[in-house]
PDB file of C-alpha atoms in Angstrom:
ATOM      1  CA  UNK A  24      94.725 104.687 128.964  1.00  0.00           C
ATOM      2  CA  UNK A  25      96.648 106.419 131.697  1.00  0.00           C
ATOM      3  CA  UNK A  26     100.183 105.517 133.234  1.00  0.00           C
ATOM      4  CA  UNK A  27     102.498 106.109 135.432  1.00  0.00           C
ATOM      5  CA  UNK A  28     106.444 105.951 135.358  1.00  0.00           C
ATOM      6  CA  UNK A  29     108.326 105.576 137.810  1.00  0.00           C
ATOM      7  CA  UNK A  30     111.825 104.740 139.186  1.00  0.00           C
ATOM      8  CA  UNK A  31     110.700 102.084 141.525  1.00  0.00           C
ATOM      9  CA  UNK A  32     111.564  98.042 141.859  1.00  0.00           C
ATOM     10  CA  UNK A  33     108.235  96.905 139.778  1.00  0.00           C
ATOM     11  CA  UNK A  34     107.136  94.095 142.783  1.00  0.00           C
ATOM     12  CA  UNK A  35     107.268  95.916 145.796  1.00  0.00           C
ATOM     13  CA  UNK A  36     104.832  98.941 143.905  1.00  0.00           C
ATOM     14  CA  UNK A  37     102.836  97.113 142.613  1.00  0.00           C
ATOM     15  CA  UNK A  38     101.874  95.193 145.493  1.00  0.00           C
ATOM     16  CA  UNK A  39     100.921  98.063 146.705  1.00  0.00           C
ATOM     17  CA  UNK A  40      97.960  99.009 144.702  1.00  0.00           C
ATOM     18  CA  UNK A  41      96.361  95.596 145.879  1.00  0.00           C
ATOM     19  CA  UNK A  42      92.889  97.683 145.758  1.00  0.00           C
ATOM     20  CA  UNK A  43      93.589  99.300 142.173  1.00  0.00           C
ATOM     21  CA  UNK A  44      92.708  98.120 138.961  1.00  0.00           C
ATOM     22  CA  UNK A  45      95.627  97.854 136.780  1.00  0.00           C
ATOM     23  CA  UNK A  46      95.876  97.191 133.138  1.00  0.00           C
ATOM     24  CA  UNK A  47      99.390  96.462 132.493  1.00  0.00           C
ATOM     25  CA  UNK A  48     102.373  96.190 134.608  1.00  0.00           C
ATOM     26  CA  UNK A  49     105.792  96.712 132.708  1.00  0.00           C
ATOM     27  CA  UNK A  50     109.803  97.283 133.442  1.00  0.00           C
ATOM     28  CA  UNK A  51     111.669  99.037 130.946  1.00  0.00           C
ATOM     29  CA  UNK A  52     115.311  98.241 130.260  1.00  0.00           C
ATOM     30  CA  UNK A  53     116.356 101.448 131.797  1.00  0.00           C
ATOM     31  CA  UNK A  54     114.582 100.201 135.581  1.00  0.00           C
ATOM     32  CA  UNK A  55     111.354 101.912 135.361  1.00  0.00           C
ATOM     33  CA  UNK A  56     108.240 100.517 136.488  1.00  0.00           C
ATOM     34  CA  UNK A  57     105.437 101.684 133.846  1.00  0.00           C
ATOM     35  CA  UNK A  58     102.085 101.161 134.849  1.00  0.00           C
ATOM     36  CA  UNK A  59      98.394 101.520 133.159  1.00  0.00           C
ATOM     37  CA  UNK A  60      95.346 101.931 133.954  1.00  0.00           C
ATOM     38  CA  UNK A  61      91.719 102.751 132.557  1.00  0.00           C
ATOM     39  CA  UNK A  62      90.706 105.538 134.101  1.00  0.00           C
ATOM     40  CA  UNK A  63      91.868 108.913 135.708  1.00  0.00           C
ATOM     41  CA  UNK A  64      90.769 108.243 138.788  1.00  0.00           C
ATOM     42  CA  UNK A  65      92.468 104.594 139.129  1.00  0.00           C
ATOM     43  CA  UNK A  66      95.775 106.493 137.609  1.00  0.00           C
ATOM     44  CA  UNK A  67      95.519 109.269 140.580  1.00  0.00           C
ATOM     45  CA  UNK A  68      94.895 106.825 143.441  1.00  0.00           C
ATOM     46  CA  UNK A  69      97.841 104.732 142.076  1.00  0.00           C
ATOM     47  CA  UNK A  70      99.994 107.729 142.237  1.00  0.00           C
ATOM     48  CA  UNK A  71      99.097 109.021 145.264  1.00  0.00           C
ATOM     49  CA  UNK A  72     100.412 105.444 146.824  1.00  0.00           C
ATOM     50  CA  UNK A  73     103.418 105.332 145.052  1.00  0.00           C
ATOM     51  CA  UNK A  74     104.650 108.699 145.538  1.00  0.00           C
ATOM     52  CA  UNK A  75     105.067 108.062 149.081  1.00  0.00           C
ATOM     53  CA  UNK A  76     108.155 105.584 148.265  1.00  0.00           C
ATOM     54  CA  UNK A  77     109.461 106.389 144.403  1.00  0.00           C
ATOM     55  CA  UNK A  78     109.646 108.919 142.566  1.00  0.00           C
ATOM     56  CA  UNK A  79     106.622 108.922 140.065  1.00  0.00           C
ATOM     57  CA  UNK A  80     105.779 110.734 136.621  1.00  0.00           C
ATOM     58  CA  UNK A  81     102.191 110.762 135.158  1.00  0.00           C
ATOM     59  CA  UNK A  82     101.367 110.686 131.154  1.00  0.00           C
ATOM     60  CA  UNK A  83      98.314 110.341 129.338  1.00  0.00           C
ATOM     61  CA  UNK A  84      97.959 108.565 126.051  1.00  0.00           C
ATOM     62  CA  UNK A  85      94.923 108.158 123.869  1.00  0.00           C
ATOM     63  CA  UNK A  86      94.401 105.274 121.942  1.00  0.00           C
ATOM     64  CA  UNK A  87      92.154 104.435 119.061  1.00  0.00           C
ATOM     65  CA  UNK A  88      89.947 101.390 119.590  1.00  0.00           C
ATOM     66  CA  UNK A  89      89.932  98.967 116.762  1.00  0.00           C
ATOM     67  CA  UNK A  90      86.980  97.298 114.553  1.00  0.00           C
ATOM     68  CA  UNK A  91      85.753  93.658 116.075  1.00  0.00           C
ATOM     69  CA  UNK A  92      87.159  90.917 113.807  1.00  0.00           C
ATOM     70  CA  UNK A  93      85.073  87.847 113.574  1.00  0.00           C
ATOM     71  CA  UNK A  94      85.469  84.607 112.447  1.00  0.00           C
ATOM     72  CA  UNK A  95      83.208  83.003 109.466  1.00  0.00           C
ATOM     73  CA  UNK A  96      82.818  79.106 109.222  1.00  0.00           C
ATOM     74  CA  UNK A  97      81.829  76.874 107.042  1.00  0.00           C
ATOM     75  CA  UNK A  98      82.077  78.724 103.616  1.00  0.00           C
ATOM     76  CA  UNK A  99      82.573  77.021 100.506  1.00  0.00           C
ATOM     77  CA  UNK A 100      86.251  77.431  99.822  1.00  0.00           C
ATOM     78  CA  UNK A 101      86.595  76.313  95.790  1.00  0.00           C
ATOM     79  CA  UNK A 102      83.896  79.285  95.440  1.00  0.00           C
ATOM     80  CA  UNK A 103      85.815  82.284  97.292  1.00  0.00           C
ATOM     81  CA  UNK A 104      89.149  80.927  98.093  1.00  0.00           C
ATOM     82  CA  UNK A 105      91.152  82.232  95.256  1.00  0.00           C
ATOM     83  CA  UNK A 106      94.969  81.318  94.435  1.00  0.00           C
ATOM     84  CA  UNK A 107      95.504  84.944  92.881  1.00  0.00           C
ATOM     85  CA  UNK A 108      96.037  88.353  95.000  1.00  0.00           C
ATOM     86  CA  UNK A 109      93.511  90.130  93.495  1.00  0.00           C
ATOM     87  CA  UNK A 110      90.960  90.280  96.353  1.00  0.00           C
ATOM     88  CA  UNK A 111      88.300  88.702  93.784  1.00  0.00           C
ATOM     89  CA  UNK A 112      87.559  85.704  96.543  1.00  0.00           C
ATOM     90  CA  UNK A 113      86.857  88.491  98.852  1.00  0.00           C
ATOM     91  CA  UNK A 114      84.447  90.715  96.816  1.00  0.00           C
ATOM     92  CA  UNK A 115      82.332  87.708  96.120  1.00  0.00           C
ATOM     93  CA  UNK A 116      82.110  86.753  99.444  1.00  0.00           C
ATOM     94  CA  UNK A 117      81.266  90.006 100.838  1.00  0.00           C
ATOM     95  CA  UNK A 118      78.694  90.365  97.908  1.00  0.00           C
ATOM     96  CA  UNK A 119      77.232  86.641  98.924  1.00  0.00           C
ATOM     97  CA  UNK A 120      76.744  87.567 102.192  1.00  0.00           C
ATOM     98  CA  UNK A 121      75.015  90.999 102.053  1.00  0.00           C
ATOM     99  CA  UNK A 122      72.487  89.580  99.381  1.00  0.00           C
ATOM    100  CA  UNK A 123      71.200  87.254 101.750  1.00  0.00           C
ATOM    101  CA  UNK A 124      71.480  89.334 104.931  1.00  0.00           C
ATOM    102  CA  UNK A 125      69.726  92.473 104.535  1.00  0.00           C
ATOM    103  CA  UNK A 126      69.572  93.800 107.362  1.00  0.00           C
ATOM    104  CA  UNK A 127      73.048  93.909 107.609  1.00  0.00           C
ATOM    105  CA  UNK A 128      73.296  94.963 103.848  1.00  0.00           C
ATOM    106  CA  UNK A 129      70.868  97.905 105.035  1.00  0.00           C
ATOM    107  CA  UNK A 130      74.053  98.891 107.864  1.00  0.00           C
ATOM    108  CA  UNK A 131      77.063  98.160 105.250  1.00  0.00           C
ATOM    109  CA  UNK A 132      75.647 100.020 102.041  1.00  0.00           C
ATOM    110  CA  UNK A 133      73.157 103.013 103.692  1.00  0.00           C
ATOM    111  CA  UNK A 134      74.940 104.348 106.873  1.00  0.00           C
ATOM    112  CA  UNK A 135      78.254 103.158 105.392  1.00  0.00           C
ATOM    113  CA  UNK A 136      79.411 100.685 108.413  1.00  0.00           C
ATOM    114  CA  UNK A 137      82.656  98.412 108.473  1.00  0.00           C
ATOM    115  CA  UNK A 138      82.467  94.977 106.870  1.00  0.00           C
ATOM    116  CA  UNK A 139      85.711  93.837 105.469  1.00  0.00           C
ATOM    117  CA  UNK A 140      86.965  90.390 104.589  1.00  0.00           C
ATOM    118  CA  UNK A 141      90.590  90.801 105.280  1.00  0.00           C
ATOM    119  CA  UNK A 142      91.759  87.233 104.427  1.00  0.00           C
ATOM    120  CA  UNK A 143      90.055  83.554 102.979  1.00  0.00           C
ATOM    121  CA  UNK A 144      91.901  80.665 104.605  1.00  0.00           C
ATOM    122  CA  UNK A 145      91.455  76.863 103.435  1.00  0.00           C
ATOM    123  CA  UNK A 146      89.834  74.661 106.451  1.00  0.00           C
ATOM    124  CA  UNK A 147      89.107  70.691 106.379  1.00  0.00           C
ATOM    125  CA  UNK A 148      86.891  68.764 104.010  1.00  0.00           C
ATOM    126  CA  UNK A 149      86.512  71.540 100.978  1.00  0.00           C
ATOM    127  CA  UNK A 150      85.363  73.786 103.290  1.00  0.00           C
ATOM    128  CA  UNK A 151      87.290  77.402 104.239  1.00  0.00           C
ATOM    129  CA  UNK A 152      86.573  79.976 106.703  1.00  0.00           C
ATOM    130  CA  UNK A 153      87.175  84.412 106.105  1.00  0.00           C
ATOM    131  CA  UNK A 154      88.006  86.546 108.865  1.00  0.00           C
ATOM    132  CA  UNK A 155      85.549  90.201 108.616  1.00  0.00           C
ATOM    133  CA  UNK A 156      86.451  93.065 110.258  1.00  0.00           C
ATOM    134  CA  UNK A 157      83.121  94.658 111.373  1.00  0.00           C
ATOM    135  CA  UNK A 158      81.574  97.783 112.514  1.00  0.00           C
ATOM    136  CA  UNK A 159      80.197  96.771 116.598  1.00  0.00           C
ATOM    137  CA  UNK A 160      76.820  97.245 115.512  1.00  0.00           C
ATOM    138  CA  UNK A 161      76.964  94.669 112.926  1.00  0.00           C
ATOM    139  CA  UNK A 162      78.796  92.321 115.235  1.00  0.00           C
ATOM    140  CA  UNK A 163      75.700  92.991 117.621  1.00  0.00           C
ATOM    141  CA  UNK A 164      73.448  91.951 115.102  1.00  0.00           C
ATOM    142  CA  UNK A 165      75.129  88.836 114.199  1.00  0.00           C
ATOM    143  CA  UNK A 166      74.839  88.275 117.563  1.00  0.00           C
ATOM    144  CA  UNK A 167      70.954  88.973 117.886  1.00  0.00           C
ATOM    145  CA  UNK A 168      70.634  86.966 114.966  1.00  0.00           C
ATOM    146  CA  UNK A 169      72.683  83.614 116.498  1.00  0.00           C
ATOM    147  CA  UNK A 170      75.919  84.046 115.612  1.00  0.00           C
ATOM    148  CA  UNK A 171      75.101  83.072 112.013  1.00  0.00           C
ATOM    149  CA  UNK A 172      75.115  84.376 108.659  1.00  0.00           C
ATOM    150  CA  UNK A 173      73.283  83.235 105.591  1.00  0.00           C
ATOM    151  CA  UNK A 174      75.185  82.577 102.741  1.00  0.00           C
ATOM    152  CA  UNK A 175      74.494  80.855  99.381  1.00  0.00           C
ATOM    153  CA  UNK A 176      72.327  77.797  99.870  1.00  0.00           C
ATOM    154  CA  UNK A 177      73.349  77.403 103.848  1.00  0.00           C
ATOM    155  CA  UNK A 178      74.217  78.901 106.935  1.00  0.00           C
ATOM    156  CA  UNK A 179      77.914  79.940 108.495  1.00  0.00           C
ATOM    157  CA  UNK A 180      78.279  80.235 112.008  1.00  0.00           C
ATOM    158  CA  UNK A 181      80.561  82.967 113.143  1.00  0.00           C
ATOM    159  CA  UNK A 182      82.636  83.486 116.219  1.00  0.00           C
ATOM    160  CA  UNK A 183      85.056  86.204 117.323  1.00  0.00           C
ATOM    161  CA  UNK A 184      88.464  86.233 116.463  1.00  0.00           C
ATOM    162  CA  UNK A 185      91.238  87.576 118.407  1.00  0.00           C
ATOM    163  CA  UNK A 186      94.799  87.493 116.802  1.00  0.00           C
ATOM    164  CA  UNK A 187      97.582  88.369 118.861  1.00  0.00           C
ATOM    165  CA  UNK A 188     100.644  89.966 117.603  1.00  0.00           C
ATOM    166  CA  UNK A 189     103.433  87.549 118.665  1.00  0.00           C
ATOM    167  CA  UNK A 190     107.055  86.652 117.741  1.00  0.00           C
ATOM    168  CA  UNK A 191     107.896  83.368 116.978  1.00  0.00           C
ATOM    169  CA  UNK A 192     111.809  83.872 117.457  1.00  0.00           C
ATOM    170  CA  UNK A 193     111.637  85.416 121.183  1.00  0.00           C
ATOM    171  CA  UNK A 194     107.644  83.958 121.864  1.00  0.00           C
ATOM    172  CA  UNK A 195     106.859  87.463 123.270  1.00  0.00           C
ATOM    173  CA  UNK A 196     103.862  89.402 122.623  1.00  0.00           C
ATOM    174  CA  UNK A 197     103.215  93.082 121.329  1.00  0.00           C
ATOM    175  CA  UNK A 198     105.723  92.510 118.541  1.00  0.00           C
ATOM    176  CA  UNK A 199     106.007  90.042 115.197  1.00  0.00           C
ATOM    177  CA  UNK A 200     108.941  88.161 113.982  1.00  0.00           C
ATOM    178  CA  UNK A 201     112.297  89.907 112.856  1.00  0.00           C
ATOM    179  CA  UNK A 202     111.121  93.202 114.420  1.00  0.00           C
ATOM    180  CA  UNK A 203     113.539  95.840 115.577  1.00  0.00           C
ATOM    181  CA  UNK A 204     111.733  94.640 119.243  1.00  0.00           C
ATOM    182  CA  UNK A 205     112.908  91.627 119.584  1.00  0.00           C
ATOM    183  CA  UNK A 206     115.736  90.725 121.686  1.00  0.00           C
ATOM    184  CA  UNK A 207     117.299  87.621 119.878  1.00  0.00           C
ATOM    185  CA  UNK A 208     117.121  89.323 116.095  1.00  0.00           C
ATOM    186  CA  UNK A 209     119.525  88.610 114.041  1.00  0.00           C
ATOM    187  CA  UNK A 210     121.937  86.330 117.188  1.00  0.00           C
ATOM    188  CA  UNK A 211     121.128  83.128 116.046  1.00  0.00           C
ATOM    189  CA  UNK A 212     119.238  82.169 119.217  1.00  0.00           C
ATOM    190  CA  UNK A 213     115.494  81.042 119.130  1.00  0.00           C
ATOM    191  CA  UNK A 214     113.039  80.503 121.979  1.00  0.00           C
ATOM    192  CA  UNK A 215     110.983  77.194 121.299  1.00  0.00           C
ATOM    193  CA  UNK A 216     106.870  77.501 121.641  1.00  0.00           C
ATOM    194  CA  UNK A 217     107.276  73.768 122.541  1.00  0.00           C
ATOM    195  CA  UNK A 218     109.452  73.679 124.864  1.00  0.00           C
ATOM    196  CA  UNK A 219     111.444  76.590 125.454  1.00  0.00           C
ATOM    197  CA  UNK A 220     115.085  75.530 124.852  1.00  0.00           C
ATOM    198  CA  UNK A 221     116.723  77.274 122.737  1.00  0.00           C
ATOM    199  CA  UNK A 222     116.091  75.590 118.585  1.00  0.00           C
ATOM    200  CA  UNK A 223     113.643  76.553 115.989  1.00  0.00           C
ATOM    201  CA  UNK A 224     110.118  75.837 116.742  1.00  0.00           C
ATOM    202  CA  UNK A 225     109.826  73.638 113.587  1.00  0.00           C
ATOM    203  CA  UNK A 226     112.885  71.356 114.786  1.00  0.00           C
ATOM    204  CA  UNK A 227     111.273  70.559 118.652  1.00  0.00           C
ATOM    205  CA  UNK A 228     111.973  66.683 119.117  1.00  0.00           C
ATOM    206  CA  UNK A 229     108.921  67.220 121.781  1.00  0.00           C
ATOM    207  CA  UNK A 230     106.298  69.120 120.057  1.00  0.00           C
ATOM    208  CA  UNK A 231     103.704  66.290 120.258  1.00  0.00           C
ATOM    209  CA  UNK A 232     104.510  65.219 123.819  1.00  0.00           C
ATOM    210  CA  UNK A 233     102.317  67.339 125.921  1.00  0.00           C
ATOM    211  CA  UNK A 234     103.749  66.478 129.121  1.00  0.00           C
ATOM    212  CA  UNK A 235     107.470  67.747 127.600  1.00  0.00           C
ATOM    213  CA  UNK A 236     105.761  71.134 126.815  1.00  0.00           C
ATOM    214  CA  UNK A 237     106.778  73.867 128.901  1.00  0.00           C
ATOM    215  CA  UNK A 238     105.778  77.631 128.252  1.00  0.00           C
ATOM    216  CA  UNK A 239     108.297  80.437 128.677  1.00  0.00           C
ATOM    217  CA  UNK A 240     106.806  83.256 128.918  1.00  0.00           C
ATOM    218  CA  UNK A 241     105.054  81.876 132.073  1.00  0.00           C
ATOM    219  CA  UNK A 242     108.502  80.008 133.475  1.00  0.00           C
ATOM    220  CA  UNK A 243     109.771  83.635 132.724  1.00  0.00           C
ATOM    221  CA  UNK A 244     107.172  85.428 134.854  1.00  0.00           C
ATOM    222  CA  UNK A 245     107.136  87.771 137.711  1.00  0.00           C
ATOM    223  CA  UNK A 246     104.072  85.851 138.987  1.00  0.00           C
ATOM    224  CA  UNK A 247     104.908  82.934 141.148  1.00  0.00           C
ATOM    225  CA  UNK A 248     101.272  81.646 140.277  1.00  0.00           C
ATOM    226  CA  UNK A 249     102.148  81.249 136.197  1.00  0.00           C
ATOM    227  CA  UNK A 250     106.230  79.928 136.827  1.00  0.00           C
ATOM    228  CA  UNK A 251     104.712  76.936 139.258  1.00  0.00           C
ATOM    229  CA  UNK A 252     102.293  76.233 135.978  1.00  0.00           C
ATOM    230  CA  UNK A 253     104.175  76.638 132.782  1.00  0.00           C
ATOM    231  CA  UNK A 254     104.611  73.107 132.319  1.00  0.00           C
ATOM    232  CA  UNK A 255     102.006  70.955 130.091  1.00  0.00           C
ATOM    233  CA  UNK A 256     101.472  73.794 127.547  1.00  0.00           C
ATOM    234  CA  UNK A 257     102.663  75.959 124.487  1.00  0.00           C
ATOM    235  CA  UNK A 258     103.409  79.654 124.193  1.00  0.00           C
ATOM    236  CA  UNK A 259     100.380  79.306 122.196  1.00  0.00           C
ATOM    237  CA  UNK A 260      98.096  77.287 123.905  1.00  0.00           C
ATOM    238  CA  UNK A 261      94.621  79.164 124.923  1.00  0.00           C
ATOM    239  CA  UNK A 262      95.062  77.955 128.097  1.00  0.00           C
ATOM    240  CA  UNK A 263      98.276  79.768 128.466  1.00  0.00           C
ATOM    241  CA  UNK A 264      97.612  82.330 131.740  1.00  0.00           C
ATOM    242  CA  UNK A 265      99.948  85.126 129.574  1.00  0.00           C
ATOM    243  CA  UNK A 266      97.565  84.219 126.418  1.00  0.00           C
ATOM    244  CA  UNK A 267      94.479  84.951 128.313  1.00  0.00           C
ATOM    245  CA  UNK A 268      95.452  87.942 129.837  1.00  0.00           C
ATOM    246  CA  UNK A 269      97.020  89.723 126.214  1.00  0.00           C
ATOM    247  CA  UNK A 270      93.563  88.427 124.624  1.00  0.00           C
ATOM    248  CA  UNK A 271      91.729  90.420 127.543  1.00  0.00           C
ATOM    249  CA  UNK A 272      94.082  93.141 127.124  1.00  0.00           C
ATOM    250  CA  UNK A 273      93.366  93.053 123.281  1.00  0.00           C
ATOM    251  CA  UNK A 274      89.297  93.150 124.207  1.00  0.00           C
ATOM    252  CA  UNK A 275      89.859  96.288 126.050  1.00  0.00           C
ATOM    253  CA  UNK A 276      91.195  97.743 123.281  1.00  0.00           C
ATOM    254  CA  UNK A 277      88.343  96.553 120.469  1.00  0.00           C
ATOM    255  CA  UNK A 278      85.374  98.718 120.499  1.00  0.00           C
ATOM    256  CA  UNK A 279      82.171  97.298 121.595  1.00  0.00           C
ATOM    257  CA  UNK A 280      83.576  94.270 123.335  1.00  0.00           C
ATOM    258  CA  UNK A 281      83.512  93.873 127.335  1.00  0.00           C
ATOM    259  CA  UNK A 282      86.029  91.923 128.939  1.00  0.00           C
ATOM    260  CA  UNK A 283      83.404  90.826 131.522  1.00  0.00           C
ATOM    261  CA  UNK A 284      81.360  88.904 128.980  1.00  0.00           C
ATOM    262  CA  UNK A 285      84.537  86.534 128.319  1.00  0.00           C
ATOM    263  CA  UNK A 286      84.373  85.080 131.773  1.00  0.00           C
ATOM    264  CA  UNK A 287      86.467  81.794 129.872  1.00  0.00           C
ATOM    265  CA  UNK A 288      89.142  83.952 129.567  1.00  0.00           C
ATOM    266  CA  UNK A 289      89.320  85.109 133.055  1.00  0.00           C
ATOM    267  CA  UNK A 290      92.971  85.241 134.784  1.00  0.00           C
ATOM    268  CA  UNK A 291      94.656  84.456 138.235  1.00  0.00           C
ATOM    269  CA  UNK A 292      93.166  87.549 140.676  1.00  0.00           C
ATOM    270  CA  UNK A 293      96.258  89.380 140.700  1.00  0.00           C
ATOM    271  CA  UNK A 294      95.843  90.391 144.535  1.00  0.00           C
ATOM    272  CA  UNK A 295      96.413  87.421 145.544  1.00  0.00           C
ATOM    273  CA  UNK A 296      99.470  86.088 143.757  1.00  0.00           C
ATOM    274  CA  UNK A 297     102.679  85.723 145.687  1.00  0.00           C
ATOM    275  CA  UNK A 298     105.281  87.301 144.539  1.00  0.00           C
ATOM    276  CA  UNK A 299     109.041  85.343 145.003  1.00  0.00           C
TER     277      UNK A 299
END
């Protein structure tokens, strides 16, 4: 991705580049406006605006795409989900499901592809579900094949996964809990996912009354469009506006995936918000 810093109040540029794809629109706590985009060309135009009115500095940085993770269903947990750390659980799944996929098996053990369990989590009714990390070409044959694997005497449907890195002390994204990054380590201060106010999560008198719920990192927003509509749901909520858009930001960084084939996740069109 490309970028562009510069000392400039972060509204007023960006409305600007109205006719400019942007990735991701930040403000430092030193007052400059850092902005990215996908392309060279985008990252020139952009530039070529903004220089008229602030005082703009270009960087490049390259970043490495990650592996697709995907979501298994339906597995028989008593068989793989194992109380121990050993990564047993995991071997036998992986071995379960390449003996009765072999295609896939042909992709994982002869051109050496990415299929990795990374955890086993317990689901409802004896039944558990593994999130893979895969190679795209596997994920494309999943795909091709339904979205389903064979394994032991059934079938598991998969689905993709996207995990967010999030802290649950400040509710921001791009960081986890206790990290250096966030703003209210170690003061005492928390940021509700219910509701906002300022208590532990675990302690919201609200947390199942919807209508109580109010986001805050939409109420906190530069975008008129996601303050007016941070009421009725969680920090965590897929139908949180700022979830969709770090998930989409997250499938631009995963290799294989195109954003345009998750129309569910589509945001606001940033054009046309009004800025207050």
């Amino acid at each position: 991705s490309s970028g562009i810093n510069a000392e400039w109040p972060l509204r007023p540029g960006t409305e600007k580049l109205t006719d400019v794809p942007v990735l991701k629109t930040t403000l430092t706590k030193a007052g400059k406006g850092y902005v990215s985009f996908k392309d060279k060309e985008s990252r020139d135009t952009a530039q070529e605006i903004l220089k008229q009115d602030y005082e703009t500095e270009v960087s490049t940085k390259s970043t490495t795409k990650l592996y697709p993770k995907l979501k298994v269903c339906d597995i028989d947990s008593a068989k793989y989900l194992t109380e121990d750390d050993t990564g047993i659980g995991k071997q036998r799944l992986v071995k379960a499901i390449l003996s009765k996929n072999t295609d896939m098996a042909n992709l994982v053990r002869d051109k050496q592809l990415m299929f990795e369990v990374i955890f086993i989590q317990q689901e409802e009714m004896g039944l558990a579900s593994a999130i893979v990390k895969v190679d795209p070409k596997i994920r494309q044959l999943i795909i091709s094949n339904g979205r389903k694997l064979h394994i032991d005497m059934g079938v598991a449907h998969v689905k993709d996964q996207f995990h967010l890195t999030q802290c649950f002390t400040c509710q921001k994204f791009g960081h986890k809990t206790n990290s250096d990054h966030c703003e209210l380590k170690d003061s005492g201060s928390y940021v509700c996912l219910y509701c906002g106010e300022d208590h532990r999560s675990k302690e919201c008198k609200v947390k199942r009354n919807r209508k109580h719920h109010k986001c805050t990192n939409c109420a906190s927003s530069s975008f008129n469009v996601y303050r007016v509509n941070a009421k009725g749901h969680t920090t965590t909520s897929p139908d949180c506006p700022c979830v969709k858009k770090e998930t989409l930001s997250l499938i631009t960084r995963t290799s294989g995936l195109d954003p345009k084939n998750f129309p569910h996740l589509k945001t606001v069109n940033l054009s046309k918000i009004t800025y207050h």
